[in-house]
Amino acid sequence: MINIATPMLGDDEIEAVKEVLLSGMLAQGKKVAEFEEKFADFCGTKHAVATGNGTQALHIALMASGIEHGDEVITSPFSFVSSATSILFSHARPVFADIDPKTFNIEPSEIRKKITDKTKAIMPIHIFGQCADMPAIQEIANEHNLKIIEDACQAHGAEIGEKRAGSFGDSAAFSFYPTKNMTTGEGGIITTDNEEIADKARKLRNHGQASRYDYEFIGFNFRMTDIAAAIGLAQLSKLEDWTCKRINNARYLDEALGEKGISPPFVSSGYRHVYHQYTIRVKGREQVIAKLKEGGVGTGVYYPKPLHKFDILAEFATPDLQESEKAAMEVLSLPVHPGLSKEDLDAIVDAF
Ligand SMILES: *Cc1c(COP(=O)(O)O)cnc(C)c1O
């Protein structure tokens, strides 16, 4: 079976973990600090603050940006659940704006329609590894004095021009879950150029402490371990190579599937899509999934429902989220990860 995702783990990661275990210093320490520095460099930001997972990174990025009770944060319903629940954790209200059917990313003109006097921030999600329309979103944020928190959990190394995901907003959150473009087991990180946000996020992840037992406010234990950071350092050094493989795999599928009449994932001009997922639209999805499975090809449906269709978030539903609802019925993600061989790619094409 060709899996939809597979973590790329080898001797580098094993050695890195062994080194930390033998040092006896397992919790947040030198490795986390080194990982933060390298990841900030990678994104082209001044600061990075590592956390236990991507959801925690979103949660404290929102809080560190000053989002609080009574605020509204505009985001896309076509995402993973924590894009919206992290807004609820910060005691604010998620307001859903519909997506651009071509890119599956939040549509800037839909954001404009949702702005009220309570709106404090926009959370664009760089879905599937392609940045949202950040120039348009930055223009809206500037006009209305809104913060931007990027959900970059799927977009390690994605770019618009020369600028990387994680460097567009006031802050951004990444995830290092095993299915993401790089992993630390569980892990997350916040990137920002803003000293104040970085400082607040560092305190929020460590019980609100300014220094030991000096509690400035109520915080969390959202720390990353040195074990996870050591894996992350090994992974980060190989990420660029993996991203190129993902892009090459996508080009191969674009062409071969194109010959079978399948439209490839749309890539906006000047954007670097890093293919966290290679997502197409199909009719009769259940039959297609079954046929591909017969051909030994695993697939994924991201996402089977937009967030406002889940009971826990139904109170945030509005009638104008049609493109998200339509996408949820049609999307199908195919394997594109860097572990695929030429034979695997041909097997995917043949299965069609
Ligand atoms: C994975 C993901 C998250 C959550 O990250 P975790 O590390 O699983 O907590 C949030 N948003 C999006 C879009 C994701 O893909």
PDB file of C-alpha atoms in Angstrom, residues 72-347:
ATOM      1  CA  GLU A  72     -13.863  38.238  16.564  1.00  0.00           C
ATOM      2  CA  VAL A  73     -11.256  36.464  14.455  1.00  0.00           C
ATOM      3  CA  ILE A  74     -12.016  35.834  10.792  1.00  0.00           C
ATOM      4  CA  THR A  75     -10.826  32.474   9.476  1.00  0.00           C
ATOM      5  CA  SER A  76     -11.648  29.786   6.925  1.00  0.00           C
ATOM      6  CA  PRO A  77     -13.986  26.890   7.748  1.00  0.00           C
ATOM      7  CA  PHE A  78     -12.082  24.674   5.301  1.00  0.00           C
ATOM      8  CA  SER A  79      -9.391  23.518   7.716  1.00  0.00           C
ATOM      9  CA  PHE A  80      -8.424  21.298  10.615  1.00  0.00           C
ATOM     10  CA  VAL A  81     -10.472  21.792  13.765  1.00  0.00           C
ATOM     11  CA  SER A  82      -7.817  23.596  15.787  1.00  0.00           C
ATOM     12  CA  SER A  83      -7.812  26.616  13.466  1.00  0.00           C
ATOM     13  CA  ALA A  84     -11.203  27.418  15.001  1.00  0.00           C
ATOM     14  CA  THR A  85     -10.874  25.878  18.481  1.00  0.00           C
ATOM     15  CA  SER A  86      -7.649  27.831  19.144  1.00  0.00           C
ATOM     16  CA  ILE A  87      -9.711  31.013  18.655  1.00  0.00           C
ATOM     17  CA  LEU A  88     -12.201  29.702  21.232  1.00  0.00           C
ATOM     18  CA  PHE A  89      -9.326  28.854  23.630  1.00  0.00           C
ATOM     19  CA  SER A  90      -8.339  32.532  23.495  1.00  0.00           C
ATOM     20  CA  HIS A  91     -11.971  33.359  24.479  1.00  0.00           C
ATOM     21  CA  ALA A  92     -12.681  34.979  21.114  1.00  0.00           C
ATOM     22  CA  ARG A  93     -15.234  34.074  18.454  1.00  0.00           C
ATOM     23  CA  PRO A  94     -14.359  32.446  15.130  1.00  0.00           C
ATOM     24  CA  VAL A  95     -16.096  34.109  12.180  1.00  0.00           C
ATOM     25  CA  PHE A  96     -15.984  32.034   9.019  1.00  0.00           C
ATOM     26  CA  ALA A  97     -15.330  33.510   5.579  1.00  0.00           C
ATOM     27  CA  ASP A  98     -15.634  31.335   2.468  1.00  0.00           C
ATOM     28  CA  ILE A  99     -12.777  30.077   0.293  1.00  0.00           C
ATOM     29  CA  ASP A 100     -11.522  30.663  -3.232  1.00  0.00           C
ATOM     30  CA  PRO A 101     -12.610  27.467  -5.052  1.00  0.00           C
ATOM     31  CA  LYS A 102      -9.363  27.364  -7.061  1.00  0.00           C
ATOM     32  CA  THR A 103      -6.870  27.432  -4.179  1.00  0.00           C
ATOM     33  CA  PHE A 104      -9.095  26.312  -1.251  1.00  0.00           C
ATOM     34  CA  ASN A 105      -7.666  29.307   0.662  1.00  0.00           C
ATOM     35  CA  ILE A 106      -9.712  32.043   2.341  1.00  0.00           C
ATOM     36  CA  GLU A 107     -11.090  34.520  -0.204  1.00  0.00           C
ATOM     37  CA  PRO A 108     -10.113  38.136   0.610  1.00  0.00           C
ATOM     38  CA  SER A 109     -13.375  39.634  -0.702  1.00  0.00           C
ATOM     39  CA  GLU A 110     -15.272  37.288   1.668  1.00  0.00           C
ATOM     40  CA  ILE A 111     -13.126  38.506   4.586  1.00  0.00           C
ATOM     41  CA  ARG A 112     -14.216  42.090   3.872  1.00  0.00           C
ATOM     42  CA  LYS A 113     -17.882  41.091   4.181  1.00  0.00           C
ATOM     43  CA  LYS A 114     -17.294  39.686   7.688  1.00  0.00           C
ATOM     44  CA  ILE A 115     -15.609  42.673   9.301  1.00  0.00           C
ATOM     45  CA  THR A 116     -17.497  44.213  12.238  1.00  0.00           C
ATOM     46  CA  ASP A 117     -16.449  46.596  15.003  1.00  0.00           C
ATOM     47  CA  LYS A 118     -15.505  43.522  17.053  1.00  0.00           C
ATOM     48  CA  THR A 119     -13.101  42.111  14.474  1.00  0.00           C
ATOM     49  CA  LYS A 120      -9.567  42.034  15.885  1.00  0.00           C
ATOM     50  CA  ALA A 121      -7.689  39.633  13.657  1.00  0.00           C
ATOM     51  CA  ILE A 122      -7.589  37.514  10.539  1.00  0.00           C
ATOM     52  CA  MET A 123      -6.296  33.947  10.651  1.00  0.00           C
ATOM     53  CA  PRO A 124      -5.509  32.829   7.092  1.00  0.00           C
ATOM     54  CA  ILE A 125      -4.672  29.140   6.746  1.00  0.00           C
ATOM     55  CA  HIS A 126      -2.082  28.244   4.110  1.00  0.00           C
ATOM     56  CA  ILE A 127      -4.062  25.182   3.164  1.00  0.00           C
ATOM     57  CA  PHE A 128      -2.337  22.131   1.668  1.00  0.00           C
ATOM     58  CA  GLY A 129       0.986  24.001   1.546  1.00  0.00           C
ATOM     59  CA  GLN A 130       0.107  27.019  -0.589  1.00  0.00           C
ATOM     60  CA  CYS A 131       0.034  30.478   0.971  1.00  0.00           C
ATOM     61  CA  ALA A 132      -3.260  32.327   1.192  1.00  0.00           C
ATOM     62  CA  ASP A 133      -3.467  35.604  -0.774  1.00  0.00           C
ATOM     63  CA  MET A 134      -1.317  37.461   1.758  1.00  0.00           C
ATOM     64  CA  PRO A 135      -0.861  40.746  -0.207  1.00  0.00           C
ATOM     65  CA  ALA A 136      -4.664  41.196  -0.324  1.00  0.00           C
ATOM     66  CA  ILE A 137      -5.075  40.073   3.299  1.00  0.00           C
ATOM     67  CA  GLN A 138      -2.347  42.445   4.494  1.00  0.00           C
ATOM     68  CA  GLU A 139      -4.109  45.306   2.687  1.00  0.00           C
ATOM     69  CA  ILE A 140      -7.392  44.513   4.484  1.00  0.00           C
ATOM     70  CA  ALA A 141      -5.596  44.208   7.838  1.00  0.00           C
ATOM     71  CA  ASN A 142      -3.872  47.558   7.347  1.00  0.00           C
ATOM     72  CA  GLU A 143      -7.111  49.297   6.334  1.00  0.00           C
ATOM     73  CA  HIS A 144      -9.004  47.996   9.375  1.00  0.00           C
ATOM     74  CA  ASN A 145      -6.149  47.841  11.873  1.00  0.00           C
ATOM     75  CA  LEU A 146      -6.394  44.061  12.312  1.00  0.00           C
ATOM     76  CA  LYS A 147      -3.779  41.574  13.464  1.00  0.00           C
ATOM     77  CA  ILE A 148      -2.810  38.644  11.257  1.00  0.00           C
ATOM     78  CA  ILE A 149      -2.078  35.221  12.747  1.00  0.00           C
ATOM     79  CA  GLU A 150      -1.050  32.770  10.015  1.00  0.00           C
ATOM     80  CA  ASP A 151      -2.011  29.142  10.421  1.00  0.00           C
ATOM     81  CA  ALA A 152       1.105  27.857   8.651  1.00  0.00           C
ATOM     82  CA  CYS A 153       0.753  24.334  10.078  1.00  0.00           C
ATOM     83  CA  GLN A 154       0.839  22.857   6.537  1.00  0.00           C
ATOM     84  CA  ALA A 155       3.178  25.337   4.893  1.00  0.00           C
ATOM     85  CA  HIS A 156       6.819  24.871   5.985  1.00  0.00           C
ATOM     86  CA  GLY A 157       8.872  26.586   3.272  1.00  0.00           C
ATOM     87  CA  ALA A 158       5.924  27.853   1.188  1.00  0.00           C
ATOM     88  CA  GLU A 159       6.598  31.216  -0.446  1.00  0.00           C
ATOM     89  CA  ILE A 160       5.103  34.164  -2.251  1.00  0.00           C
ATOM     90  CA  GLY A 161       7.945  35.583  -4.302  1.00  0.00           C
ATOM     91  CA  GLU A 162      10.935  35.329  -1.997  1.00  0.00           C
ATOM     92  CA  LYS A 163       8.927  35.706   1.213  1.00  0.00           C
ATOM     93  CA  ARG A 164       8.191  32.643   3.314  1.00  0.00           C
ATOM     94  CA  ALA A 165       5.110  31.424   5.143  1.00  0.00           C
ATOM     95  CA  GLY A 166       5.459  32.443   8.777  1.00  0.00           C
ATOM     96  CA  SER A 167       6.820  35.902   7.903  1.00  0.00           C
ATOM     97  CA  PHE A 168       3.666  37.620   6.581  1.00  0.00           C
ATOM     98  CA  GLY A 169       1.576  38.024   9.718  1.00  0.00           C
ATOM     99  CA  ASP A 170       2.121  39.581  13.130  1.00  0.00           C
ATOM    100  CA  SER A 171       2.740  35.968  14.097  1.00  0.00           C
ATOM    101  CA  ALA A 172       2.348  32.488  12.638  1.00  0.00           C
ATOM    102  CA  ALA A 173       1.998  28.931  13.907  1.00  0.00           C
ATOM    103  CA  PHE A 174       3.519  25.745  12.494  1.00  0.00           C
ATOM    104  CA  SER A 175       2.938  22.090  13.406  1.00  0.00           C
ATOM    105  CA  PHE A 176       5.456  19.246  13.463  1.00  0.00           C
ATOM    106  CA  TYR A 177       2.951  16.397  13.702  1.00  0.00           C
ATOM    107  CA  PRO A 178       4.270  13.220  11.972  1.00  0.00           C
ATOM    108  CA  THR A 179       2.175  13.728   8.811  1.00  0.00           C
ATOM    109  CA  LYS A 180       3.422  17.307   8.248  1.00  0.00           C
ATOM    110  CA  ASN A 181       6.269  18.234   5.874  1.00  0.00           C
ATOM    111  CA  MET A 182       8.693  17.795   8.798  1.00  0.00           C
ATOM    112  CA  THR A 183       8.141  16.320  12.246  1.00  0.00           C
ATOM    113  CA  THR A 184       9.311  16.359  15.855  1.00  0.00           C
ATOM    114  CA  GLY A 185       6.866  13.604  16.909  1.00  0.00           C
ATOM    115  CA  GLU A 186       4.519  16.173  18.373  1.00  0.00           C
ATOM    116  CA  GLY A 187       5.588  19.792  18.186  1.00  0.00           C
ATOM    117  CA  GLY A 188       4.796  23.305  17.104  1.00  0.00           C
ATOM    118  CA  ILE A 189       6.401  26.724  16.786  1.00  0.00           C
ATOM    119  CA  ILE A 190       5.404  30.372  16.608  1.00  0.00           C
ATOM    120  CA  THR A 191       7.316  32.717  14.301  1.00  0.00           C
ATOM    121  CA  THR A 192       7.235  36.502  14.567  1.00  0.00           C
ATOM    122  CA  ASP A 193       9.279  39.638  13.954  1.00  0.00           C
ATOM    123  CA  ASN A 194       7.575  41.301  16.900  1.00  0.00           C
ATOM    124  CA  GLU A 195       9.685  41.290  20.075  1.00  0.00           C
ATOM    125  CA  GLU A 196       6.665  41.847  22.329  1.00  0.00           C
ATOM    126  CA  ILE A 197       4.694  38.944  20.834  1.00  0.00           C
ATOM    127  CA  ALA A 198       7.733  36.663  21.107  1.00  0.00           C
ATOM    128  CA  ASP A 199       8.271  37.641  24.738  1.00  0.00           C
ATOM    129  CA  LYS A 200       4.611  37.143  25.659  1.00  0.00           C
ATOM    130  CA  ALA A 201       4.511  33.777  23.843  1.00  0.00           C
ATOM    131  CA  ARG A 202       7.654  32.591  25.674  1.00  0.00           C
ATOM    132  CA  LYS A 203       6.016  33.420  28.993  1.00  0.00           C
ATOM    133  CA  LEU A 204       2.621  31.964  28.054  1.00  0.00           C
ATOM    134  CA  ARG A 205       4.195  28.614  27.202  1.00  0.00           C
ATOM    135  CA  ASN A 206       5.986  28.500  30.550  1.00  0.00           C
ATOM    136  CA  HIS A 207       3.346  29.201  33.236  1.00  0.00           C
ATOM    137  CA  GLY A 208       3.401  32.959  32.622  1.00  0.00           C
ATOM    138  CA  GLN A 209       6.831  33.155  34.231  1.00  0.00           C
ATOM    139  CA  ALA A 210       9.126  36.116  33.575  1.00  0.00           C
ATOM    140  CA  SER A 211      11.749  34.256  35.590  1.00  0.00           C
ATOM    141  CA  ARG A 212      11.590  31.288  37.925  1.00  0.00           C
ATOM    142  CA  TYR A 213       8.528  31.568  40.240  1.00  0.00           C
ATOM    143  CA  ASP A 214       7.872  35.114  39.012  1.00  0.00           C
ATOM    144  CA  TYR A 215       4.376  34.667  37.561  1.00  0.00           C
ATOM    145  CA  GLU A 216       3.496  37.726  35.483  1.00  0.00           C
ATOM    146  CA  PHE A 217       0.142  36.243  34.408  1.00  0.00           C
ATOM    147  CA  ILE A 218      -1.576  32.862  34.198  1.00  0.00           C
ATOM    148  CA  GLY A 219       0.172  30.718  31.628  1.00  0.00           C
ATOM    149  CA  PHE A 220       0.449  27.144  30.433  1.00  0.00           C
ATOM    150  CA  ASN A 221       2.935  24.332  30.189  1.00  0.00           C
ATOM    151  CA  PHE A 222       3.156  24.321  26.384  1.00  0.00           C
ATOM    152  CA  ARG A 223       6.881  23.594  26.170  1.00  0.00           C
ATOM    153  CA  MET A 224       8.683  21.477  23.585  1.00  0.00           C
ATOM    154  CA  THR A 225      11.139  18.856  24.856  1.00  0.00           C
ATOM    155  CA  ASP A 226      14.816  18.781  23.879  1.00  0.00           C
ATOM    156  CA  ILE A 227      14.119  15.280  22.511  1.00  0.00           C
ATOM    157  CA  ALA A 228      11.586  16.706  20.056  1.00  0.00           C
ATOM    158  CA  ALA A 229      13.842  19.658  19.172  1.00  0.00           C
ATOM    159  CA  ALA A 230      16.748  17.309  18.416  1.00  0.00           C
ATOM    160  CA  ILE A 231      14.521  15.425  15.948  1.00  0.00           C
ATOM    161  CA  GLY A 232      13.429  18.783  14.535  1.00  0.00           C
ATOM    162  CA  LEU A 233      17.020  19.926  13.965  1.00  0.00           C
ATOM    163  CA  ALA A 234      17.793  16.750  12.028  1.00  0.00           C
ATOM    164  CA  GLN A 235      14.593  17.126  10.013  1.00  0.00           C
ATOM    165  CA  LEU A 236      15.034  20.823   9.284  1.00  0.00           C
ATOM    166  CA  SER A 237      18.412  20.222   7.643  1.00  0.00           C
ATOM    167  CA  LYS A 238      16.694  17.913   5.134  1.00  0.00           C
ATOM    168  CA  LEU A 239      13.447  19.820   4.656  1.00  0.00           C
ATOM    169  CA  GLU A 240      14.515  21.749   1.571  1.00  0.00           C
ATOM    170  CA  ASP A 241      15.484  18.535  -0.209  1.00  0.00           C
ATOM    171  CA  TRP A 242      12.151  16.931   0.734  1.00  0.00           C
ATOM    172  CA  THR A 243      10.233  19.991  -0.422  1.00  0.00           C
ATOM    173  CA  CYS A 244      11.930  19.800  -3.835  1.00  0.00           C
ATOM    174  CA  LYS A 245      10.944  16.126  -4.021  1.00  0.00           C
ATOM    175  CA  ARG A 246       7.336  16.975  -3.159  1.00  0.00           C
ATOM    176  CA  ILE A 247       7.303  19.624  -5.889  1.00  0.00           C
ATOM    177  CA  ASN A 248       8.853  17.230  -8.434  1.00  0.00           C
ATOM    178  CA  ASN A 249       6.351  14.518  -7.498  1.00  0.00           C
ATOM    179  CA  ALA A 250       3.536  17.027  -7.964  1.00  0.00           C
ATOM    180  CA  ARG A 251       4.850  18.054 -11.417  1.00  0.00           C
ATOM    181  CA  TYR A 252       4.968  14.386 -12.425  1.00  0.00           C
ATOM    182  CA  LEU A 253       1.390  13.798 -11.256  1.00  0.00           C
ATOM    183  CA  ASP A 254       0.203  17.075 -12.861  1.00  0.00           C
ATOM    184  CA  GLU A 255       1.391  15.911 -16.242  1.00  0.00           C
ATOM    185  CA  ALA A 256       0.452  12.220 -16.077  1.00  0.00           C
ATOM    186  CA  LEU A 257      -2.974  12.821 -14.524  1.00  0.00           C
ATOM    187  CA  GLY A 258      -3.547  15.755 -16.883  1.00  0.00           C
ATOM    188  CA  GLU A 259      -3.337  13.291 -19.771  1.00  0.00           C
ATOM    189  CA  LYS A 260      -6.234  11.450 -18.119  1.00  0.00           C
ATOM    190  CA  GLY A 261      -8.304  14.624 -17.998  1.00  0.00           C
ATOM    191  CA  ILE A 262      -7.763  15.408 -14.318  1.00  0.00           C
ATOM    192  CA  SER A 263      -7.147  19.060 -13.437  1.00  0.00           C
ATOM    193  CA  PRO A 264      -4.034  19.441 -11.286  1.00  0.00           C
ATOM    194  CA  PRO A 265      -4.041  21.504  -8.063  1.00  0.00           C
ATOM    195  CA  PHE A 266      -4.060  25.201  -8.986  1.00  0.00           C
ATOM    196  CA  VAL A 267      -0.906  27.135  -8.154  1.00  0.00           C
ATOM    197  CA  SER A 268      -1.100  30.929  -8.011  1.00  0.00           C
ATOM    198  CA  SER A 269       1.486  32.732 -10.126  1.00  0.00           C
ATOM    199  CA  GLY A 270       4.652  33.524  -8.143  1.00  0.00           C
ATOM    200  CA  TYR A 271       3.661  31.180  -5.310  1.00  0.00           C
ATOM    201  CA  ARG A 272       5.748  28.243  -4.144  1.00  0.00           C
ATOM    202  CA  HIS A 273       3.333  25.443  -3.220  1.00  0.00           C
ATOM    203  CA  VAL A 274       5.057  22.917  -0.914  1.00  0.00           C
ATOM    204  CA  TYR A 275       2.402  20.196  -1.380  1.00  0.00           C
ATOM    205  CA  HIS A 276       1.649  19.195   2.169  1.00  0.00           C
ATOM    206  CA  GLN A 277      -1.237  17.624   0.252  1.00  0.00           C
ATOM    207  CA  TYR A 278      -1.760  17.073  -3.475  1.00  0.00           C
ATOM    208  CA  THR A 279      -5.477  17.706  -3.669  1.00  0.00           C
ATOM    209  CA  ILE A 280      -7.740  17.338  -6.676  1.00  0.00           C
ATOM    210  CA  ARG A 281     -11.517  17.389  -7.138  1.00  0.00           C
ATOM    211  CA  VAL A 282     -13.369  14.271  -8.209  1.00  0.00           C
ATOM    212  CA  LYS A 283     -16.977  13.282  -8.824  1.00  0.00           C
ATOM    213  CA  GLY A 284     -18.169  10.038  -7.204  1.00  0.00           C
ATOM    214  CA  ARG A 285     -15.438  10.205  -4.594  1.00  0.00           C
ATOM    215  CA  GLU A 286     -16.297   6.978  -2.759  1.00  0.00           C
ATOM    216  CA  GLN A 287     -15.890   4.889  -5.944  1.00  0.00           C
ATOM    217  CA  VAL A 288     -12.623   6.632  -6.813  1.00  0.00           C
ATOM    218  CA  ILE A 289     -11.251   5.949  -3.319  1.00  0.00           C
ATOM    219  CA  ALA A 290     -12.267   2.274  -3.583  1.00  0.00           C
ATOM    220  CA  LYS A 291     -10.672   1.882  -7.040  1.00  0.00           C
ATOM    221  CA  LEU A 292      -7.442   3.520  -5.914  1.00  0.00           C
ATOM    222  CA  LYS A 293      -7.357   1.293  -2.858  1.00  0.00           C
ATOM    223  CA  GLU A 294      -7.658  -1.747  -5.142  1.00  0.00           C
ATOM    224  CA  GLY A 295      -4.622  -0.390  -7.003  1.00  0.00           C
ATOM    225  CA  GLY A 296      -2.711  -0.177  -3.711  1.00  0.00           C
ATOM    226  CA  VAL A 297      -3.002   3.606  -3.428  1.00  0.00           C
ATOM    227  CA  GLY A 298      -3.940   5.214  -0.128  1.00  0.00           C
ATOM    228  CA  THR A 299      -5.805   8.525  -0.271  1.00  0.00           C
ATOM    229  CA  GLY A 300      -7.082  11.123   2.166  1.00  0.00           C
ATOM    230  CA  VAL A 301     -10.109  13.393   2.366  1.00  0.00           C
ATOM    231  CA  TYR A 302      -9.114  16.778   3.790  1.00  0.00           C
ATOM    232  CA  TYR A 303     -11.685  17.765   4.821  1.00  0.00           C
ATOM    233  CA  PRO A 304     -14.898  15.719   4.714  1.00  0.00           C
ATOM    234  CA  LYS A 305     -16.854  18.604   6.265  1.00  0.00           C
ATOM    235  CA  PRO A 306     -16.168  22.317   6.664  1.00  0.00           C
ATOM    236  CA  LEU A 307     -15.792  23.246  10.341  1.00  0.00           C
ATOM    237  CA  HIS A 308     -19.223  24.883  10.705  1.00  0.00           C
ATOM    238  CA  LYS A 309     -20.827  21.528   9.791  1.00  0.00           C
ATOM    239  CA  PHE A 310     -19.478  19.844  12.937  1.00  0.00           C
ATOM    240  CA  ASP A 311     -21.827  20.000  15.923  1.00  0.00           C
ATOM    241  CA  ILE A 312     -19.202  21.555  18.189  1.00  0.00           C
ATOM    242  CA  LEU A 313     -18.867  24.560  15.841  1.00  0.00           C
ATOM    243  CA  ALA A 314     -22.383  24.671  14.365  1.00  0.00           C
ATOM    244  CA  GLU A 315     -23.232  27.900  16.195  1.00  0.00           C
ATOM    245  CA  PHE A 316     -20.729  29.700  13.955  1.00  0.00           C
ATOM    246  CA  ALA A 317     -22.396  28.538  10.712  1.00  0.00           C
ATOM    247  CA  THR A 318     -23.609  31.120   8.191  1.00  0.00           C
ATOM    248  CA  PRO A 319     -25.380  30.455   4.876  1.00  0.00           C
ATOM    249  CA  ASP A 320     -22.610  31.984   2.742  1.00  0.00           C
ATOM    250  CA  LEU A 321     -19.989  29.225   2.997  1.00  0.00           C
ATOM    251  CA  GLN A 322     -21.023  27.396  -0.169  1.00  0.00           C
ATOM    252  CA  GLU A 323     -17.576  26.954  -1.724  1.00  0.00           C
ATOM    253  CA  SER A 324     -16.258  25.345   1.457  1.00  0.00           C
ATOM    254  CA  GLU A 325     -19.234  22.982   1.529  1.00  0.00           C
ATOM    255  CA  LYS A 326     -18.816  22.070  -2.146  1.00  0.00           C
ATOM    256  CA  ALA A 327     -15.060  21.529  -1.757  1.00  0.00           C
ATOM    257  CA  ALA A 328     -15.640  19.201   1.209  1.00  0.00           C
ATOM    258  CA  MET A 329     -17.779  16.966  -1.023  1.00  0.00           C
ATOM    259  CA  GLU A 330     -15.285  16.808  -3.896  1.00  0.00           C
ATOM    260  CA  VAL A 331     -11.704  16.939  -2.598  1.00  0.00           C
ATOM    261  CA  LEU A 332      -9.377  13.966  -2.710  1.00  0.00           C
ATOM    262  CA  SER A 333      -5.723  14.023  -1.677  1.00  0.00           C
ATOM    263  CA  LEU A 334      -3.204  11.696  -3.335  1.00  0.00           C
ATOM    264  CA  PRO A 335       0.220  10.632  -2.016  1.00  0.00           C
ATOM    265  CA  VAL A 336       2.910  13.216  -2.910  1.00  0.00           C
ATOM    266  CA  HIS A 337       5.371  12.783  -0.013  1.00  0.00           C
ATOM    267  CA  PRO A 338       9.158  12.602  -0.557  1.00  0.00           C
ATOM    268  CA  GLY A 339       9.254   8.868   0.229  1.00  0.00           C
ATOM    269  CA  LEU A 340       7.552   7.996  -3.087  1.00  0.00           C
ATOM    270  CA  SER A 341       9.519   6.195  -5.804  1.00  0.00           C
ATOM    271  CA  LYS A 342       8.998   6.569  -9.552  1.00  0.00           C
ATOM    272  CA  GLU A 343       7.193   3.193  -9.424  1.00  0.00           C
ATOM    273  CA  ASP A 344       4.880   4.510  -6.710  1.00  0.00           C
ATOM    274  CA  LEU A 345       4.038   7.574  -8.799  1.00  0.00           C
ATOM    275  CA  ASP A 346       3.321   5.387 -11.824  1.00  0.00           C
ATOM    276  CA  ALA A 347       1.139   3.112  -9.675  1.00  0.00           C
TER     277      ALA A 347
END
